[in-house]
mmCIF file of C-alpha atoms in Angstrom:
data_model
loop_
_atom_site.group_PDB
_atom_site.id
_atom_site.type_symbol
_atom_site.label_atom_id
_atom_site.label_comp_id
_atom_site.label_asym_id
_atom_site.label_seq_id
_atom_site.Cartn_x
_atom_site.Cartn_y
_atom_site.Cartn_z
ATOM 1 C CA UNK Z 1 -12.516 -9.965 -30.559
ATOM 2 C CA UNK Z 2 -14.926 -9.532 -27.279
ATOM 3 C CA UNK Z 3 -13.077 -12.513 -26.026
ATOM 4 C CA UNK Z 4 -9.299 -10.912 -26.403
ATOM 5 C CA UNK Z 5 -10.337 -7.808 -24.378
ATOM 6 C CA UNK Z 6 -11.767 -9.931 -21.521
ATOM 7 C CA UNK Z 7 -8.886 -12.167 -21.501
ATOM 8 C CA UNK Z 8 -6.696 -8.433 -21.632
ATOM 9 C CA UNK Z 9 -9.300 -6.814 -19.042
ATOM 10 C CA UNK Z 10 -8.515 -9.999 -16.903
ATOM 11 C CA UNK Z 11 -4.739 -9.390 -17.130
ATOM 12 C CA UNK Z 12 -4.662 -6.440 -16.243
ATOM 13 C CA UNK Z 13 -6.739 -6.744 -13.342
ATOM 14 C CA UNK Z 14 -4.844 -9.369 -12.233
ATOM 15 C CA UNK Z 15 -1.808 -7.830 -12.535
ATOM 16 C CA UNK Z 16 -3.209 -5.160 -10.325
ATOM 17 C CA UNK Z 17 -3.968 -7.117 -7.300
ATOM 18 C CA UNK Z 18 -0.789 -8.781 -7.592
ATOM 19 C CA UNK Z 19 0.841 -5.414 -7.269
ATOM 20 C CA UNK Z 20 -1.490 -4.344 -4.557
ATOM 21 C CA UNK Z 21 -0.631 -7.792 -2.290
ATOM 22 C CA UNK Z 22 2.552 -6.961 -3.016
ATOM 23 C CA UNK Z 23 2.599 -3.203 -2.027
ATOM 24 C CA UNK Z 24 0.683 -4.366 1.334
ATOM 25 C CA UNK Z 25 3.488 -7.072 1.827
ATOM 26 C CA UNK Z 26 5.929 -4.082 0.881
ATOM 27 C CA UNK Z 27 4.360 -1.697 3.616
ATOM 28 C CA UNK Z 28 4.110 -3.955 6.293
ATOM 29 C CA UNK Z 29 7.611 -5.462 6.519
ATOM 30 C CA UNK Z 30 9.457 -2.336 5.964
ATOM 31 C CA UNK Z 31 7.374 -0.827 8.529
ATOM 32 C CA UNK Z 32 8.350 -4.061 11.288
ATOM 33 C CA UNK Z 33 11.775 -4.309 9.782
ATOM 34 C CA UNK Z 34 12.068 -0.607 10.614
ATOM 35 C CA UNK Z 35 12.478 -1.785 14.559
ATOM 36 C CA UNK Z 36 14.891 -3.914 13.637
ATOM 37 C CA UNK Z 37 18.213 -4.297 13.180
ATOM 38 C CA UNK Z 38 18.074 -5.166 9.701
ATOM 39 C CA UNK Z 39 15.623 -2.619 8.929
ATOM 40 C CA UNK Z 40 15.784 -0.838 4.833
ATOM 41 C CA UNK Z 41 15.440 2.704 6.729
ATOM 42 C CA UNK Z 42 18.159 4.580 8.268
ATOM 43 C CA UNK Z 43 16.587 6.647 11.579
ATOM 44 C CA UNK Z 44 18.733 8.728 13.467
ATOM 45 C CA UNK Z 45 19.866 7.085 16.591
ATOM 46 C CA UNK Z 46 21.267 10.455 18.075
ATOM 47 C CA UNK Z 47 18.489 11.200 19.544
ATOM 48 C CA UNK Z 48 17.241 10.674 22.971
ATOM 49 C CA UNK Z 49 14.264 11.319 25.072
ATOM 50 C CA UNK Z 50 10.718 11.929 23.921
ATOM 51 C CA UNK Z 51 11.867 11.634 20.111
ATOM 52 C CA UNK Z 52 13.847 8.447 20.429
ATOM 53 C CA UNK Z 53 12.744 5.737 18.591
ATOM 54 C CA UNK Z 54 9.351 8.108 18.057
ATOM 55 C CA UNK Z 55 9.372 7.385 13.883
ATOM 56 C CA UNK Z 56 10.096 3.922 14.489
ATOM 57 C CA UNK Z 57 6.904 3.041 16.469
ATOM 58 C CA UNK Z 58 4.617 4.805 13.910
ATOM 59 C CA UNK Z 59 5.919 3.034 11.599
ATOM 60 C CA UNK Z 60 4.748 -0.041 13.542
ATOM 61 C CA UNK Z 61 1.534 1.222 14.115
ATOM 62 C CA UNK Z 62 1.286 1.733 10.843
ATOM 63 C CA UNK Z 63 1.763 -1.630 9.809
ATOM 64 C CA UNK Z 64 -1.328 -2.613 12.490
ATOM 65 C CA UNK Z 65 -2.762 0.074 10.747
ATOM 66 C CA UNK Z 66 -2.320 -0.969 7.374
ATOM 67 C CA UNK Z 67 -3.475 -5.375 8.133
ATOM 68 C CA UNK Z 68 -6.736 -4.212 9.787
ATOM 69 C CA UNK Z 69 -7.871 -1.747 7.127
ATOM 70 C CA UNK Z 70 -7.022 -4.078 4.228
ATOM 71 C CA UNK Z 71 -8.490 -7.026 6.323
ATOM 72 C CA UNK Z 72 -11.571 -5.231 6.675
ATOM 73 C CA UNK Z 73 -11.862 -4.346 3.125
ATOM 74 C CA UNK Z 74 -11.197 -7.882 1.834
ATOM 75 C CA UNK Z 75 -14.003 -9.332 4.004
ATOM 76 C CA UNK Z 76 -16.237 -6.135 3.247
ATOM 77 C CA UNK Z 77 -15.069 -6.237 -0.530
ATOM 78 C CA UNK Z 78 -14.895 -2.593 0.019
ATOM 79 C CA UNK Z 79 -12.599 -1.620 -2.448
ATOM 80 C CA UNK Z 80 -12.309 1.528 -3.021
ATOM 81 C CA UNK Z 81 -12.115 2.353 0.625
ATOM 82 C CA UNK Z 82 -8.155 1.240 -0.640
ATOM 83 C CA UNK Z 83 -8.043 5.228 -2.515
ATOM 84 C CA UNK Z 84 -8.833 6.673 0.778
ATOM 85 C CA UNK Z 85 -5.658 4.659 1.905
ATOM 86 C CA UNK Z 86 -3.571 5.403 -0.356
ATOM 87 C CA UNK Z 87 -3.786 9.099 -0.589
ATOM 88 C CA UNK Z 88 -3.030 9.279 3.400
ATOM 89 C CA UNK Z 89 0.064 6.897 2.117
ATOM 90 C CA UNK Z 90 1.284 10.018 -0.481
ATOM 91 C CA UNK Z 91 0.473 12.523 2.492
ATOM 92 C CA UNK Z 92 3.158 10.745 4.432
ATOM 93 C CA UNK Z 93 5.345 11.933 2.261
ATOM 94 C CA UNK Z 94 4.859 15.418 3.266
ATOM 95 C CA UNK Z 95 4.073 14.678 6.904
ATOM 96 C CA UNK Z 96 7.100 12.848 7.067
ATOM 97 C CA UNK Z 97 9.019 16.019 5.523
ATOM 98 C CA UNK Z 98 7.496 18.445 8.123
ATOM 99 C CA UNK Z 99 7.945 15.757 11.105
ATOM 100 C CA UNK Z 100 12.243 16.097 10.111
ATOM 101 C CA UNK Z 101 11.601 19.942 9.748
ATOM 102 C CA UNK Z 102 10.340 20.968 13.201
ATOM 103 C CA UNK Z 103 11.710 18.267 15.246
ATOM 104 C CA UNK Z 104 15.206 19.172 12.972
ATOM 105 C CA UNK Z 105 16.145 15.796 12.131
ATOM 106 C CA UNK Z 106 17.389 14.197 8.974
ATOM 107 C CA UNK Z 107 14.247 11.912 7.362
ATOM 108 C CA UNK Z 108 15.778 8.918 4.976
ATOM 109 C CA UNK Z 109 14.843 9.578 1.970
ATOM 110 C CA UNK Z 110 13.905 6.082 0.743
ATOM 111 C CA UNK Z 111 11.077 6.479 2.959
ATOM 112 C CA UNK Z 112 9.247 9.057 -0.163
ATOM 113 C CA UNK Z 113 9.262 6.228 -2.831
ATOM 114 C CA UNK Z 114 8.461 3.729 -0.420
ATOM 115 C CA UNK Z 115 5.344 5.963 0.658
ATOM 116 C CA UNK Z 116 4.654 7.294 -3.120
ATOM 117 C CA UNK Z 117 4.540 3.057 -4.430
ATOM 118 C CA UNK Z 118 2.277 1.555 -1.827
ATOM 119 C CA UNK Z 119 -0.244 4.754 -1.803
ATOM 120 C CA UNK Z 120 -0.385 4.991 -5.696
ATOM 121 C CA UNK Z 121 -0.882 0.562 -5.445
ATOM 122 C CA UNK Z 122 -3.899 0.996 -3.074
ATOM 123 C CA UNK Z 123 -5.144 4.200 -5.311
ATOM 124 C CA UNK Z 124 -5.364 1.878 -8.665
ATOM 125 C CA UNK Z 125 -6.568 -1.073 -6.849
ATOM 126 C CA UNK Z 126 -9.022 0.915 -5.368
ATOM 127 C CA UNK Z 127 -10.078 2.624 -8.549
ATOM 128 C CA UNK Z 128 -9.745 -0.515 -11.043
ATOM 129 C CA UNK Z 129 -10.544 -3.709 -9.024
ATOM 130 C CA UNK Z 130 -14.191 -3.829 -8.576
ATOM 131 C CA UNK Z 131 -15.821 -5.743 -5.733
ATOM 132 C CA UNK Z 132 -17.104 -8.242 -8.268
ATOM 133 C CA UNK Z 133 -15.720 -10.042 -11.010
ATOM 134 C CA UNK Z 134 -15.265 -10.214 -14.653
ATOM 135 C CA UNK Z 135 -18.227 -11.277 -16.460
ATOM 136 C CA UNK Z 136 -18.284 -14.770 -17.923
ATOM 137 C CA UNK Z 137 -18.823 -14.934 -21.578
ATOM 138 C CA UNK Z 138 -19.743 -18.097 -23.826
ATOM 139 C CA UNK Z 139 -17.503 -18.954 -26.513
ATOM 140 C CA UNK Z 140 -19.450 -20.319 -29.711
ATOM 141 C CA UNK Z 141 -17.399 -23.727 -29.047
ATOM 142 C CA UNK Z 142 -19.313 -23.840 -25.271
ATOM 143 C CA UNK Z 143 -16.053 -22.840 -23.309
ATOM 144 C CA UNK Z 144 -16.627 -19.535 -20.936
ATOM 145 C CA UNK Z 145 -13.774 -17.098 -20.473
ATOM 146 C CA UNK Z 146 -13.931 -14.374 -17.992
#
């Protein structure tokens, strides 16, 4: 029985870095597709001067953002520096709402799920994936299963 729930344990935790590599992979080429042409966001190319292409940058600078930080916790096998992450990915959501409020311009909207996924990815990696792995355990046949 010990050896069903480690080989479960191990799924799931598996399961959950998948997901996390593939939120990161998610966040970063949305956020360099976004400057270009075929980017999955729709910005509003009305406007002109200081706000033109404004969203579009940060979104690039948030993909810089995004490889250095997870870079740095891979080599640091810091963790759950990842939640910290992914709750300023959620409070995009609402700093990308005000942003279209005061500068009155229309926000895509498949910009909230896109922020909601990859935060709530790095918040259970973060949370579930410890630094270290799954313990080995001995079968009585010899065999070790993590």
């Amino acid at each position: 029985m010990k050896i069903t729930a480690l080989k479960i344990m191990a799924g799931v935790r598996y399961a959950i870095v998948a997901n996390f590599y593939i939120a990161v992979i998610v966040l970063m080429g949305g956020c360099l597709l976004s400057v270009m042409d075929g980017s999955i966001f729709e910005f509003n190319q009305e406007l002109y001067g200081a706000l033109d292409n404004n969203l579009q940058m940060m979104m690039v600078y948030l993909a810089v953002t995004e490889a250095v930080v997870v870079g740095y916790s891979l080599y640091t096998k810091n963790h759950p520096l990842m939640v910290a992450v992914g709750f300023f990915l959620i409070l995009m959501v609402g700093s990308l709402e005000f942003y279209g409020e005061i500068n009155s311009i229309a926000i895509d909207t498949q910009l909230y799920p896109f922020f909601l996924y990859t935060g709530l990815s790095h918040i259970v990696f973060g949370f579930f994936v410890p630094a270290n792995p799954l313990p080995r355990v001995e079968t009585p046949s010899g065999n070790a299963h993590t």
